[in-house]
CSV table of C-alpha atoms and ligand atoms in Angstrom, one decimal:
chain,number,residue,atom,x,y,z
A,1,MET,CA,0.0,0.1,0.0
A,2,HIS,CA,1.3,3.4,-1.1
A,3,GLN,CA,1.1,6.6,0.9
A,4,THR,CA,-0.1,9.3,-1.2
A,5,GLU,CA,-0.9,13.1,-1.3
A,6,VAL,CA,-3.2,14.8,-3.7
A,7,LEU,CA,-1.1,16.8,-6.2
A,8,ILE,CA,-4.0,17.8,-8.5
A,9,SER,CA,-7.7,17.5,-7.4
A,10,SER,CA,-10.3,16.1,-9.7
A,11,GLU,CA,-12.0,19.6,-9.8
A,12,LYS,CA,-8.7,21.3,-11.0
A,13,LEU,CA,-8.2,18.5,-13.5
A,14,GLN,CA,-11.7,19.0,-15.0
A,15,THR,CA,-11.3,22.8,-15.0
A,16,ARG,CA,-8.1,22.6,-16.8
A,17,ILE,CA,-9.4,20.0,-19.4
A,18,GLN,CA,-12.2,22.5,-20.3
A,19,GLU,CA,-9.6,25.2,-20.9
A,20,LEU,CA,-7.4,23.0,-23.1
A,21,ALA,CA,-10.5,21.8,-25.1
A,22,GLU,CA,-11.4,25.6,-25.6
A,23,GLU,CA,-7.9,26.2,-27.0
A,24,VAL,CA,-8.0,23.2,-29.2
A,25,ARG,CA,-11.5,24.0,-30.6
A,26,LYS,CA,-10.2,27.4,-31.6
A,27,ASP,CA,-7.1,26.1,-33.2
A,28,TYR,CA,-9.0,23.5,-35.2
A,29,GLU,CA,-12.0,25.3,-36.2
A,30,GLY,CA,-13.6,23.9,-39.4
A,31,LYS,CA,-11.1,20.9,-39.3
A,32,SER,CA,-12.1,17.5,-38.0
A,33,LEU,CA,-9.6,15.9,-35.7
A,34,MET,CA,-8.2,12.2,-35.2
A,35,LEU,CA,-7.6,12.0,-31.5
A,36,VAL,CA,-5.2,9.3,-30.8
A,37,GLY,CA,-5.1,8.0,-27.3
A,38,ILE,CA,-1.8,6.5,-26.2
A,39,LEU,CA,-2.8,3.3,-24.1
A,40,LYS,CA,-3.2,2.7,-21.4
A,41,GLY,CA,-2.5,5.9,-19.2
A,42,SER,CA,-4.3,8.3,-21.4
A,43,ILE,CA,-7.8,6.6,-21.2
A,44,HIS,CA,-9.5,8.9,-18.6
A,45,PHE,CA,-7.9,12.0,-20.0
A,46,LEU,CA,-8.9,11.2,-23.7
A,47,SER,CA,-12.4,10.3,-22.5
A,48,ASP,CA,-13.0,13.6,-20.7
A,49,PHE,CA,-11.0,15.7,-23.1
A,50,ALA,CA,-13.0,14.3,-26.2
A,51,ARG,CA,-16.3,15.1,-24.5
A,52,ALA,CA,-15.1,18.5,-23.4
A,53,LEU,CA,-14.4,19.1,-27.2
A,54,GLY,CA,-17.9,17.9,-27.9
A,55,ARG,CA,-17.6,18.0,-31.7
A,56,GLU,CA,-19.5,15.6,-33.8
A,57,GLU,CA,-16.8,15.0,-36.4
A,58,ASP,CA,-13.8,14.2,-34.4
A,59,GLU,CA,-12.7,10.5,-34.3
A,60,LEU,CA,-11.1,8.4,-31.6
A,61,GLU,CA,-8.3,6.1,-32.2
A,62,PHE,CA,-5.8,4.3,-30.0
A,63,ILE,CA,-2.2,3.3,-30.1
A,64,GLN,CA,-0.2,1.2,-27.7
A,65,VAL,CA,3.6,0.9,-27.6
A,66,SER,CA,5.7,-1.6,-26.0
A,67,SER,CA,7.4,-0.8,-22.9
A,68,TYR,CA,10.5,-2.8,-22.0
A,69,GLY,CA,11.2,-1.0,-18.7
A,70,ALA,CA,14.3,0.8,-18.0
A,71,ALA,CA,16.1,-0.4,-21.1
A,72,THR,CA,13.5,1.0,-23.5
A,73,LYS,CA,13.1,4.2,-21.6
A,74,SER,CA,16.8,5.0,-21.8
A,75,SER,CA,17.0,4.1,-25.6
A,76,GLY,CA,13.7,5.6,-26.5
A,77,VAL,CA,13.1,2.8,-28.9
A,78,VAL,CA,9.5,1.8,-28.7
A,79,GLN,CA,7.6,-0.8,-30.9
A,80,ILE,CA,4.1,-0.5,-31.7
A,81,ARG,CA,1.9,-3.2,-30.0
A,82,LYS,CA,-1.5,-2.0,-31.1
A,83,ASP,CA,-1.6,0.4,-34.2
A,84,ILE,CA,-4.0,3.0,-35.2
A,85,ASP,CA,-6.8,1.5,-37.2
A,86,GLN,CA,-6.9,4.2,-39.9
A,87,SER,CA,-4.6,5.8,-42.4
A,88,LEU,CA,-3.2,9.2,-41.1
A,89,GLU,CA,-2.8,10.5,-44.6
A,90,GLY,CA,-4.1,14.0,-44.9
A,91,ARG,CA,-5.6,13.9,-41.4
A,92,HIS,CA,-5.2,16.3,-38.5
A,93,VAL,CA,-3.9,14.1,-35.9
A,94,LEU,CA,-3.7,15.0,-32.1
A,95,LEU,CA,-1.8,12.5,-29.9
A,96,VAL,CA,-3.3,12.5,-26.5
A,97,GLU,CA,-1.0,11.5,-23.7
A,98,ASP,CA,-1.2,11.3,-19.9
A,99,ILE,CA,2.3,12.2,-19.1
A,100,VAL,CA,5.6,13.4,-20.9
A,101,ASP,CA,8.5,12.3,-18.7
A,102,THR,CA,11.8,11.9,-20.5
A,103,GLY,CA,9.9,12.6,-23.8
A,104,LEU,CA,11.6,9.5,-25.4
A,105,THR,CA,8.3,7.6,-26.0
A,106,LEU,CA,6.7,10.5,-27.9
A,107,SER,CA,9.9,11.5,-29.9
A,108,HIS,CA,10.1,8.1,-31.2
A,109,LEU,CA,6.4,7.9,-31.9
A,110,LEU,CA,6.4,11.1,-33.7
A,111,GLU,CA,9.1,9.7,-36.0
A,112,LEU,CA,7.1,6.6,-36.6
A,113,LEU,CA,3.9,8.4,-37.3
A,114,SER,CA,5.2,11.5,-39.3
A,115,VAL,CA,6.1,9.3,-42.3
A,116,ARG,CA,2.5,8.4,-42.7
A,117,ARG,CA,1.9,11.8,-44.0
A,118,PRO,CA,-0.6,13.4,-41.8
A,119,GLU,CA,-1.8,16.9,-42.6
A,120,SER,CA,-0.7,18.0,-39.0
A,121,LEU,CA,0.6,16.0,-36.1
A,122,GLU,CA,0.5,17.6,-32.6
A,123,ILE,CA,0.5,16.5,-29.1
A,124,VAL,CA,-1.7,17.3,-26.0
A,125,THR,CA,-0.5,15.9,-22.7
A,126,LEU,CA,-2.3,16.3,-19.3
A,127,LEU,CA,1.0,16.4,-17.4
A,128,SER,CA,4.5,17.2,-18.2
A,129,LYS,CA,7.7,16.8,-16.0
A,130,PRO,CA,10.1,19.5,-17.6
A,131,GLU,CA,13.0,18.5,-15.3
A,132,ALA,CA,12.9,14.8,-16.5
A,133,ARG,CA,13.2,15.5,-20.2
A,134,LYS,CA,16.0,13.7,-22.0
A,135,THR,CA,14.9,14.9,-25.4
A,136,GLN,CA,13.0,17.9,-26.5
A,137,VAL,CA,9.5,17.1,-27.8
A,138,PRO,CA,7.4,19.6,-29.4
A,139,VAL,CA,4.3,19.4,-27.2
A,140,LYS,CA,1.7,21.9,-28.3
A,141,TYR,CA,-0.8,21.6,-25.4
A,142,VAL,CA,0.2,20.9,-21.7
A,143,GLY,CA,-2.3,20.5,-18.9
A,144,PHE,CA,0.0,20.9,-16.0
A,145,ASP,CA,3.8,21.1,-15.5
A,146,ILE,CA,4.5,19.1,-12.4
A,147,PRO,CA,7.8,18.3,-10.3
A,148,ASN,CA,9.9,15.2,-11.1
A,149,GLN,CA,8.0,13.0,-8.6
A,150,PHE,CA,6.2,9.6,-9.0
A,151,VAL,CA,2.6,10.3,-9.7
A,152,ILE,CA,-0.4,8.0,-9.9
A,153,GLY,CA,-4.1,8.2,-10.5
A,154,TYR,CA,-6.5,9.4,-13.4
A,155,GLY,CA,-4.9,6.8,-15.7
A,156,LEU,CA,-1.4,6.7,-14.3
A,157,ASP,CA,-0.4,3.5,-12.6
A,158,ALA,CA,1.9,1.9,-10.1
A,159,ALA,CA,2.4,-1.7,-11.1
A,160,GLU,CA,-1.0,-1.4,-13.0
A,161,LYS,CA,-2.9,-0.3,-9.8
A,162,TYR,CA,-4.4,3.2,-9.0
A,163,ARG,CA,-5.3,4.1,-12.6
A,164,ASN,CA,-8.9,4.7,-11.6
A,165,LEU,CA,-8.4,7.4,-9.0
A,166,ALA,CA,-10.2,10.6,-9.9
A,167,ASP,CA,-7.2,12.8,-9.0
A,168,ILE,CA,-3.5,13.0,-9.5
A,169,ARG,CA,-1.6,11.8,-6.3
A,170,VAL,CA,2.2,11.9,-5.4
A,171,VAL,CA,3.4,8.7,-3.9
A,172,THR,CA,5.3,9.6,-0.6
A,173,ASN,CA,6.7,6.2,0.2
A,174,PRO,CA,7.8,4.6,-3.2
B,1,PRP,C1,4.0,6.1,-19.7
B,1,PRP,C2,3.2,7.4,-20.2
B,1,PRP,C3,3.9,7.7,-21.4
B,1,PRP,C4,5.3,7.3,-21.1
B,1,PRP,C5,6.0,8.7,-20.7
B,1,PRP,O1,3.5,5.0,-20.3
B,1,PRP,O2,1.9,7.0,-20.5
B,1,PRP,O3,3.5,7.0,-22.5
B,1,PRP,O4,5.4,6.5,-20.1
B,1,PRP,O5,7.4,8.4,-20.5
B,1,PRP,P1,8.7,9.0,-21.3
B,1,PRP,O6,8.3,10.5,-21.6
B,1,PRP,O7,9.8,8.9,-20.2
B,1,PRP,O8,9.0,8.1,-22.6
B,1,PRP,P2,3.8,3.6,-19.8
B,1,PRP,O9,4.9,3.1,-20.7
B,1,PRP,O10,4.0,3.6,-18.3
B,1,PRP,O11,2.5,2.8,-20.1
B,1,PRP,P3,1.1,3.0,-19.7
B,1,PRP,O12,0.5,4.3,-20.3
B,1,PRP,O13,0.3,1.8,-20.2
B,1,PRP,O14,1.0,3.1,-18.2
C-alpha cells in the first residue's frame, strides 16, 4: 500500500481540461480531428477531453507502444503493439498522452507516425515533467507542469494499480 498526497484534485483536472478543449477548438475550427489516445495511461484524459471538445466530427483512435522497462526508456526505442486502425494521410492528428516524462516515447512515436503523411501532427498531454526531459519534444498543449515525482491516478499506474483514482497523487513512500 502506497502513501499518497493529492497533487491535482479532480476539480482542478476537469477545469483545466475544459480550458485545453477551448484552446484546441479554436485552433481546429472547421477541421475535424483524429484524437489518438496512447494506451493505457491516457484513457481517462482522452475520454474527458474528447467530451469537453464535444464535436461531432472528431474521431477516436488508439495506439499502444511496447514498454520494456528501463532499457527501453533510456534508448527511447519503442515498438507499436496496437496500431491506429486508420490511415493518417491528410488527417489532422492529435496525440493524447497522460504524461511526458523523459520525452523518449513521444519523440520516437512522432518519427514513426510522421512518415504516414498526416496533414498535421500535434501532442496534447495532461501532465509534463520538464525536469525529467532527455529529449525535446514539441508538445503543443500541456495541462500541468509538475515536479519530477512519482505520480499515480487518473490513468497513471503503479504496477497497473491506481489508474482509476479521480485525482493525481504523489506517492510519498515509493
Ligand atoms: C507512460 C506514459 C507515457 C510514457 C512517458 O507510459 O503514459 O506514454 O510513459 O514516459 P517518457 O516520456 O519517459 O517516454 P507507460 O509506458 O508507463 O505505459 P502505460 O501508459 O500503459 O502506463
